[in-house]
mmCIF file of N, CA and C in Angstrom:
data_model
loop_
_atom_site.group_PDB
_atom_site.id
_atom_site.type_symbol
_atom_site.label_atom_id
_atom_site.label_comp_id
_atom_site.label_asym_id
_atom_site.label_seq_id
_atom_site.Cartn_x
_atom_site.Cartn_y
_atom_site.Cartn_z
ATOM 1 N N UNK A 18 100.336 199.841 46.382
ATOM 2 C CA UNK A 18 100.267 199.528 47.803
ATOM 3 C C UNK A 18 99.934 198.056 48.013
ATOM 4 N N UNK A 19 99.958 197.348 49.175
ATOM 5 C CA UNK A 19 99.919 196.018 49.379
ATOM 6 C C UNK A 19 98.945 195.835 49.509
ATOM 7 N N UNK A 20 98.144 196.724 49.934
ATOM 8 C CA UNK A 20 96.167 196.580 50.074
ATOM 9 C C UNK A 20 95.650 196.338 48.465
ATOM 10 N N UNK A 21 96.085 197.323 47.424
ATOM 11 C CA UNK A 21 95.829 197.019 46.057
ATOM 12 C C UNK A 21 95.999 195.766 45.545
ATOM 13 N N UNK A 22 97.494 195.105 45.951
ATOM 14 C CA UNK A 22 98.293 193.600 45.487
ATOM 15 C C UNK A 22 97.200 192.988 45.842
ATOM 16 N N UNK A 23 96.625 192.612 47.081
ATOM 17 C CA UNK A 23 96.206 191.865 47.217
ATOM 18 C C UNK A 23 94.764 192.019 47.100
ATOM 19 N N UNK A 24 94.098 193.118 46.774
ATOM 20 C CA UNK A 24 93.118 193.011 46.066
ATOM 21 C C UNK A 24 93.141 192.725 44.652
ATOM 22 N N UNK A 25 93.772 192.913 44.179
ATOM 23 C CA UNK A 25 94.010 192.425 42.323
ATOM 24 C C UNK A 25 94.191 191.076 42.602
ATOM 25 N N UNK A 26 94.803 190.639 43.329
ATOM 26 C CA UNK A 26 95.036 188.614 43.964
ATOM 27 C C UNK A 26 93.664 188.403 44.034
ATOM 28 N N UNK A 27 92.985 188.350 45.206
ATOM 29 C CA UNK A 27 91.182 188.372 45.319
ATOM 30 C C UNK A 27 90.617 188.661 44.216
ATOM 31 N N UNK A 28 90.704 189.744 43.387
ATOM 32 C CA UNK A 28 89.886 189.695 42.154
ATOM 33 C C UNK A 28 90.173 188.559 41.221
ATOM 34 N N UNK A 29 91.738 188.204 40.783
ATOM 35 C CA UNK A 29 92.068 186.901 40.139
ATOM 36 C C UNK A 29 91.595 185.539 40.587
ATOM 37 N N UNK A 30 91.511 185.529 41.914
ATOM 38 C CA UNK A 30 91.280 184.347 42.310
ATOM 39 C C UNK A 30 89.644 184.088 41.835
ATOM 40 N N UNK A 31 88.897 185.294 42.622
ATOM 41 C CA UNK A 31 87.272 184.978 42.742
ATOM 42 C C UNK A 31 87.026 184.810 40.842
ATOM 43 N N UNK A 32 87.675 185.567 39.758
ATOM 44 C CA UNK A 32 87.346 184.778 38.881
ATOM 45 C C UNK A 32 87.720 183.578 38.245
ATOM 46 N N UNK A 33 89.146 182.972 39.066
ATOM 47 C CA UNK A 33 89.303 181.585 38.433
ATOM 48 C C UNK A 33 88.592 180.871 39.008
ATOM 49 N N UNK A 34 88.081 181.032 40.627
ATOM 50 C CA UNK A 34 87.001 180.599 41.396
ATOM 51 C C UNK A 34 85.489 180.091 40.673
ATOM 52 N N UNK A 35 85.145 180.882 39.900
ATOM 53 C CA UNK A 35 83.862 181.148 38.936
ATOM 54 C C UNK A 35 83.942 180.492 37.796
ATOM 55 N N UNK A 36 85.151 180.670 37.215
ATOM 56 C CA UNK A 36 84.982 180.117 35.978
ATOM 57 C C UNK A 36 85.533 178.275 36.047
ATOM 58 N N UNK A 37 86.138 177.948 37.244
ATOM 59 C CA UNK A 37 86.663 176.736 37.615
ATOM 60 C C UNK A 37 85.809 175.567 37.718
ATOM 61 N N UNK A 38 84.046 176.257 37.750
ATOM 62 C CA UNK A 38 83.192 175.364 37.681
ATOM 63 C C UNK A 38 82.760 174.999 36.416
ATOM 64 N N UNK A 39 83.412 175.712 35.537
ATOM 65 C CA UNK A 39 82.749 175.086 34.140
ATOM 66 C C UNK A 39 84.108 174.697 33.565
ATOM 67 N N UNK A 40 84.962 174.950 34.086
ATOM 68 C CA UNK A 40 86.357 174.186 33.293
ATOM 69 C C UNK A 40 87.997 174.750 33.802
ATOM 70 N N UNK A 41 88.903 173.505 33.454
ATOM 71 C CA UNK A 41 90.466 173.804 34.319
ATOM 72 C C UNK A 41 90.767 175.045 34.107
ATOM 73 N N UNK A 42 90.928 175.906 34.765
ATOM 74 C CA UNK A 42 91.485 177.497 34.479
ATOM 75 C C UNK A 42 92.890 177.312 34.728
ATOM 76 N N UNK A 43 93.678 177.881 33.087
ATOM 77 C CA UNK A 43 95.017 177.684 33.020
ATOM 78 C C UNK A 43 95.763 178.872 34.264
ATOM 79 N N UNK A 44 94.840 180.356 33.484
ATOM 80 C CA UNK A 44 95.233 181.792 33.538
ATOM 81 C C UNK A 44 94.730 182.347 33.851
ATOM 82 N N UNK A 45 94.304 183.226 34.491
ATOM 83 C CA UNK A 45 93.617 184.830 34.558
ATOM 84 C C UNK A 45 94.492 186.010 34.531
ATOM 85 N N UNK A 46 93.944 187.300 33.537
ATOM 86 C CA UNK A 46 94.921 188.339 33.295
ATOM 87 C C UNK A 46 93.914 189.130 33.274
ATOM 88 N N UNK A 47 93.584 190.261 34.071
ATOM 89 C CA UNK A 47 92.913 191.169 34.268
ATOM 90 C C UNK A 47 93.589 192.482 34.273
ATOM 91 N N UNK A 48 93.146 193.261 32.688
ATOM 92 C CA UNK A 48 93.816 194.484 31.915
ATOM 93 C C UNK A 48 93.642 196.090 32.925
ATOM 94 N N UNK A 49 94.619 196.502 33.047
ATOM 95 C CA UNK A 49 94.872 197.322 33.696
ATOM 96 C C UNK A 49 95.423 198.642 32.814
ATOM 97 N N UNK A 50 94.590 200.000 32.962
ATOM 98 C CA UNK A 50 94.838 201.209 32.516
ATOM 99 C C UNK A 50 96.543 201.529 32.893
ATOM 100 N N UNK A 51 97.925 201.316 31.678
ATOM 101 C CA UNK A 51 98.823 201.812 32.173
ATOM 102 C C UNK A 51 99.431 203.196 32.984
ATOM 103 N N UNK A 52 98.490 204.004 32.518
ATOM 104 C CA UNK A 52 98.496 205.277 33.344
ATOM 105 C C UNK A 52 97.998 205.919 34.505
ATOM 106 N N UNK A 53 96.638 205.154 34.499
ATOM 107 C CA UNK A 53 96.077 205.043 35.906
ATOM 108 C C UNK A 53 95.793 203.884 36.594
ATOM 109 N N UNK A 54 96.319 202.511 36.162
ATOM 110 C CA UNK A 54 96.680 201.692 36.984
ATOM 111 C C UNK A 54 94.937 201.103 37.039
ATOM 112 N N UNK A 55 93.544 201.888 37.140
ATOM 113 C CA UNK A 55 92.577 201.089 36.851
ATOM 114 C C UNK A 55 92.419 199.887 36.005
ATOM 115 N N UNK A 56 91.283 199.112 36.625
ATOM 116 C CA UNK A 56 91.203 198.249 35.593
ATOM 117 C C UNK A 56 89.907 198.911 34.574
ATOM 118 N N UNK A 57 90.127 197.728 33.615
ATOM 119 C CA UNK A 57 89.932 198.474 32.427
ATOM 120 C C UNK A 57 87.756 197.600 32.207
ATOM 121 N N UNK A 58 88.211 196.564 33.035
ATOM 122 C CA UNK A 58 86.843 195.996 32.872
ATOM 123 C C UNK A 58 86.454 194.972 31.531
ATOM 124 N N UNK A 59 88.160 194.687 31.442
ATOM 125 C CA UNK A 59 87.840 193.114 30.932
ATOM 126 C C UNK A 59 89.402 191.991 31.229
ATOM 127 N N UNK A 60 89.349 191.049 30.319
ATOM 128 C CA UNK A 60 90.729 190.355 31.127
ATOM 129 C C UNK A 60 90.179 189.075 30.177
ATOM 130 N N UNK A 61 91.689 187.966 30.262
ATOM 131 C CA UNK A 61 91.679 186.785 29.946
ATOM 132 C C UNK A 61 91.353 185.676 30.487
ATOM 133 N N UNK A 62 90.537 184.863 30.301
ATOM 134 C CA UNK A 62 90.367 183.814 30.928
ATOM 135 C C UNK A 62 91.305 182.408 30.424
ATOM 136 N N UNK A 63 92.448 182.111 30.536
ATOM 137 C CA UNK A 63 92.722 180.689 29.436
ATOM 138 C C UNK A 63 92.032 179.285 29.825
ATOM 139 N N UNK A 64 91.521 178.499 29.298
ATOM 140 C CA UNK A 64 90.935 177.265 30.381
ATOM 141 C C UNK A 64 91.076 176.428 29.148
ATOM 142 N N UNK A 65 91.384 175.240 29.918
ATOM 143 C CA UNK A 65 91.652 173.940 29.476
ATOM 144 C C UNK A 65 90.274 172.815 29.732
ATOM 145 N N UNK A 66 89.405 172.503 28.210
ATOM 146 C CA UNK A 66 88.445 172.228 28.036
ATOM 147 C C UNK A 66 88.498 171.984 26.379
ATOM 148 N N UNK A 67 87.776 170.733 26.442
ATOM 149 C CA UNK A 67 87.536 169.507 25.494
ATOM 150 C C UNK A 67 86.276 170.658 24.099
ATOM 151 N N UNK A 68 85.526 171.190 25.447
ATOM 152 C CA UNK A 68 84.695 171.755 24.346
ATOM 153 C C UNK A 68 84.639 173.530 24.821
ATOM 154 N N UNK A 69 85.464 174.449 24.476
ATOM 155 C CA UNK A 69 85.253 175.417 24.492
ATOM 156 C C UNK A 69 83.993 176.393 24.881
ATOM 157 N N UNK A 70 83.242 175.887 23.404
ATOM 158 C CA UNK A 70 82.300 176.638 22.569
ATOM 159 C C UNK A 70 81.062 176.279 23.897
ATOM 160 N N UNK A 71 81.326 175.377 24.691
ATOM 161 C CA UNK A 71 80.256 175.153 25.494
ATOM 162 C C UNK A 71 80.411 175.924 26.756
ATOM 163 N N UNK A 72 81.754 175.960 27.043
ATOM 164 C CA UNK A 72 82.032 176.961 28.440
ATOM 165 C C UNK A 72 81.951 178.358 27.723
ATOM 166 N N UNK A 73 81.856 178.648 27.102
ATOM 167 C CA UNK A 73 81.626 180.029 26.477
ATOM 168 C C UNK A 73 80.301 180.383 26.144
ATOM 169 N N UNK A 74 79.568 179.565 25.815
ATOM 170 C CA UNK A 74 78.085 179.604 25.962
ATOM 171 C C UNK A 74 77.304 179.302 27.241
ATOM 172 N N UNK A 75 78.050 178.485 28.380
ATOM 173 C CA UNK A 75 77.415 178.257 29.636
ATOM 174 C C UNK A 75 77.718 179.994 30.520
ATOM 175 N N UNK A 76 78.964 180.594 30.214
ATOM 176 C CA UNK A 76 79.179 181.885 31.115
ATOM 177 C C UNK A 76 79.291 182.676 29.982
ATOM 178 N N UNK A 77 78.871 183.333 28.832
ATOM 179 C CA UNK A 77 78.565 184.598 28.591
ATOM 180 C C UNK A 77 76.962 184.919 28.806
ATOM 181 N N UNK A 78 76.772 186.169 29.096
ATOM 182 C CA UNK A 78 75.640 186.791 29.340
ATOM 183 C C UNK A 78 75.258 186.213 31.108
ATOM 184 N N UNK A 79 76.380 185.673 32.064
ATOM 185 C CA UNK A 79 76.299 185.224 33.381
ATOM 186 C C UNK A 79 76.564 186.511 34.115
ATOM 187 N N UNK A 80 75.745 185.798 34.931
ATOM 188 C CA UNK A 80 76.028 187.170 36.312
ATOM 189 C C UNK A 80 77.058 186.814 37.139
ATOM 190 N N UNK A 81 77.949 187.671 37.338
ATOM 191 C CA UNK A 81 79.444 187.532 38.032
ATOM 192 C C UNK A 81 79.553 189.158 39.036
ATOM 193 N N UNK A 82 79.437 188.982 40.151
ATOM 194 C CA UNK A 82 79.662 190.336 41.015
ATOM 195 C C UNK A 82 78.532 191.438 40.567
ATOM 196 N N UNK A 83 77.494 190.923 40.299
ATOM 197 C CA UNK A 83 76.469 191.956 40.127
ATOM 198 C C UNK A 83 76.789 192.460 38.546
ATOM 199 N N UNK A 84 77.569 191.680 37.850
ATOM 200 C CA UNK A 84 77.855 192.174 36.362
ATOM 201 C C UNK A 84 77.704 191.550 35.418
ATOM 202 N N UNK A 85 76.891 191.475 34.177
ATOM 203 C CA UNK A 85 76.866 190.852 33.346
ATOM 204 C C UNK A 85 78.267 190.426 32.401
ATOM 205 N N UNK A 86 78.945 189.597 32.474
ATOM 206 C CA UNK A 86 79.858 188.972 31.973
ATOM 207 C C UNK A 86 79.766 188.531 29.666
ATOM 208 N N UNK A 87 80.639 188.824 29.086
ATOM 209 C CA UNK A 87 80.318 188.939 28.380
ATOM 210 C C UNK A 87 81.994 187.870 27.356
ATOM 211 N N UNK A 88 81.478 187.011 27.645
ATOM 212 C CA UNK A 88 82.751 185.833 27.225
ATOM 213 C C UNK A 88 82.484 185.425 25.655
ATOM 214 N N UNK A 89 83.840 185.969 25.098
ATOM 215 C CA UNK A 89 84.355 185.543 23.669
ATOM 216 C C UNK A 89 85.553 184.793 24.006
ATOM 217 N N UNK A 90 85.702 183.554 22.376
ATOM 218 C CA UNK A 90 86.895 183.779 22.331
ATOM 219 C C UNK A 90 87.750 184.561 22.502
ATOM 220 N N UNK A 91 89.503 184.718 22.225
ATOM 221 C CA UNK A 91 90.331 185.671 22.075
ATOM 222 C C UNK A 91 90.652 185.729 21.011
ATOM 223 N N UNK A 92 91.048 186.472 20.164
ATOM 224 C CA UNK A 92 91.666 186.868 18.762
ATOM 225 C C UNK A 92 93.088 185.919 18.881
ATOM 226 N N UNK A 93 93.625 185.357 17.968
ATOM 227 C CA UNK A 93 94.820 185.157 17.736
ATOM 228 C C UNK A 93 95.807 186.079 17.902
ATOM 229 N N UNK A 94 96.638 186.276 18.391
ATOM 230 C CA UNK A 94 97.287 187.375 18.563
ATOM 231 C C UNK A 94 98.659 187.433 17.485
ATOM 232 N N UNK A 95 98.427 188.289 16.303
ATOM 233 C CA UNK A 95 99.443 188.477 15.751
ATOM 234 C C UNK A 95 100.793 189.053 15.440
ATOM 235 N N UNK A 96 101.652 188.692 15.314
ATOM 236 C CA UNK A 96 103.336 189.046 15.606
ATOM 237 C C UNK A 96 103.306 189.710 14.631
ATOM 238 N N UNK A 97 103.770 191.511 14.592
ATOM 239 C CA UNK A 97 104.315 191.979 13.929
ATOM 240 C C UNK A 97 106.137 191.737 13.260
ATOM 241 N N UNK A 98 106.072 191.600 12.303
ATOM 242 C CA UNK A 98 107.620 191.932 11.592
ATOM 243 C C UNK A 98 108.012 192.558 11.903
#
């Protein structure tokens, strides 16, 4: 429904919103249950920053919407043969 669209928009935004203060946010991808369309209660952040390891230590364990936020790197993502 268009009420959903644009709440999944608002949710993307308010976290590039958040994380925009500690560095350029390329991306946001927020993982969604294919079968029930929930989210799943985590997502990508990509951001463009000199020092990573520091925006990852300034927002994990941050409070974001009443939720403790819990920021890793991402795994390399490997291509199957």
């Amino acid at each position: 429904s268009t009420l959903d669209r644009s709440s999944a928009a608002s949710d993307v935004y308010k976290r590039q919103e958040y994380f925009s203060s500690y560095a350029e946010v390329q991306s946001v991808r927020l993982m969604k249950d294919r079968k029930t369309g929930k989210r799943k209660g985590y997502g990508f952040i990509e951001v463009v920053a000199k020092d990573v390891d520091s925006v990852i230590e300034k927002t994990n364990d941050s409070t974001f919407q009443e939720r403790t936020l819990k920021v890793r790197p991402a795994k390399e993502k490997v291509e199957h043969a």
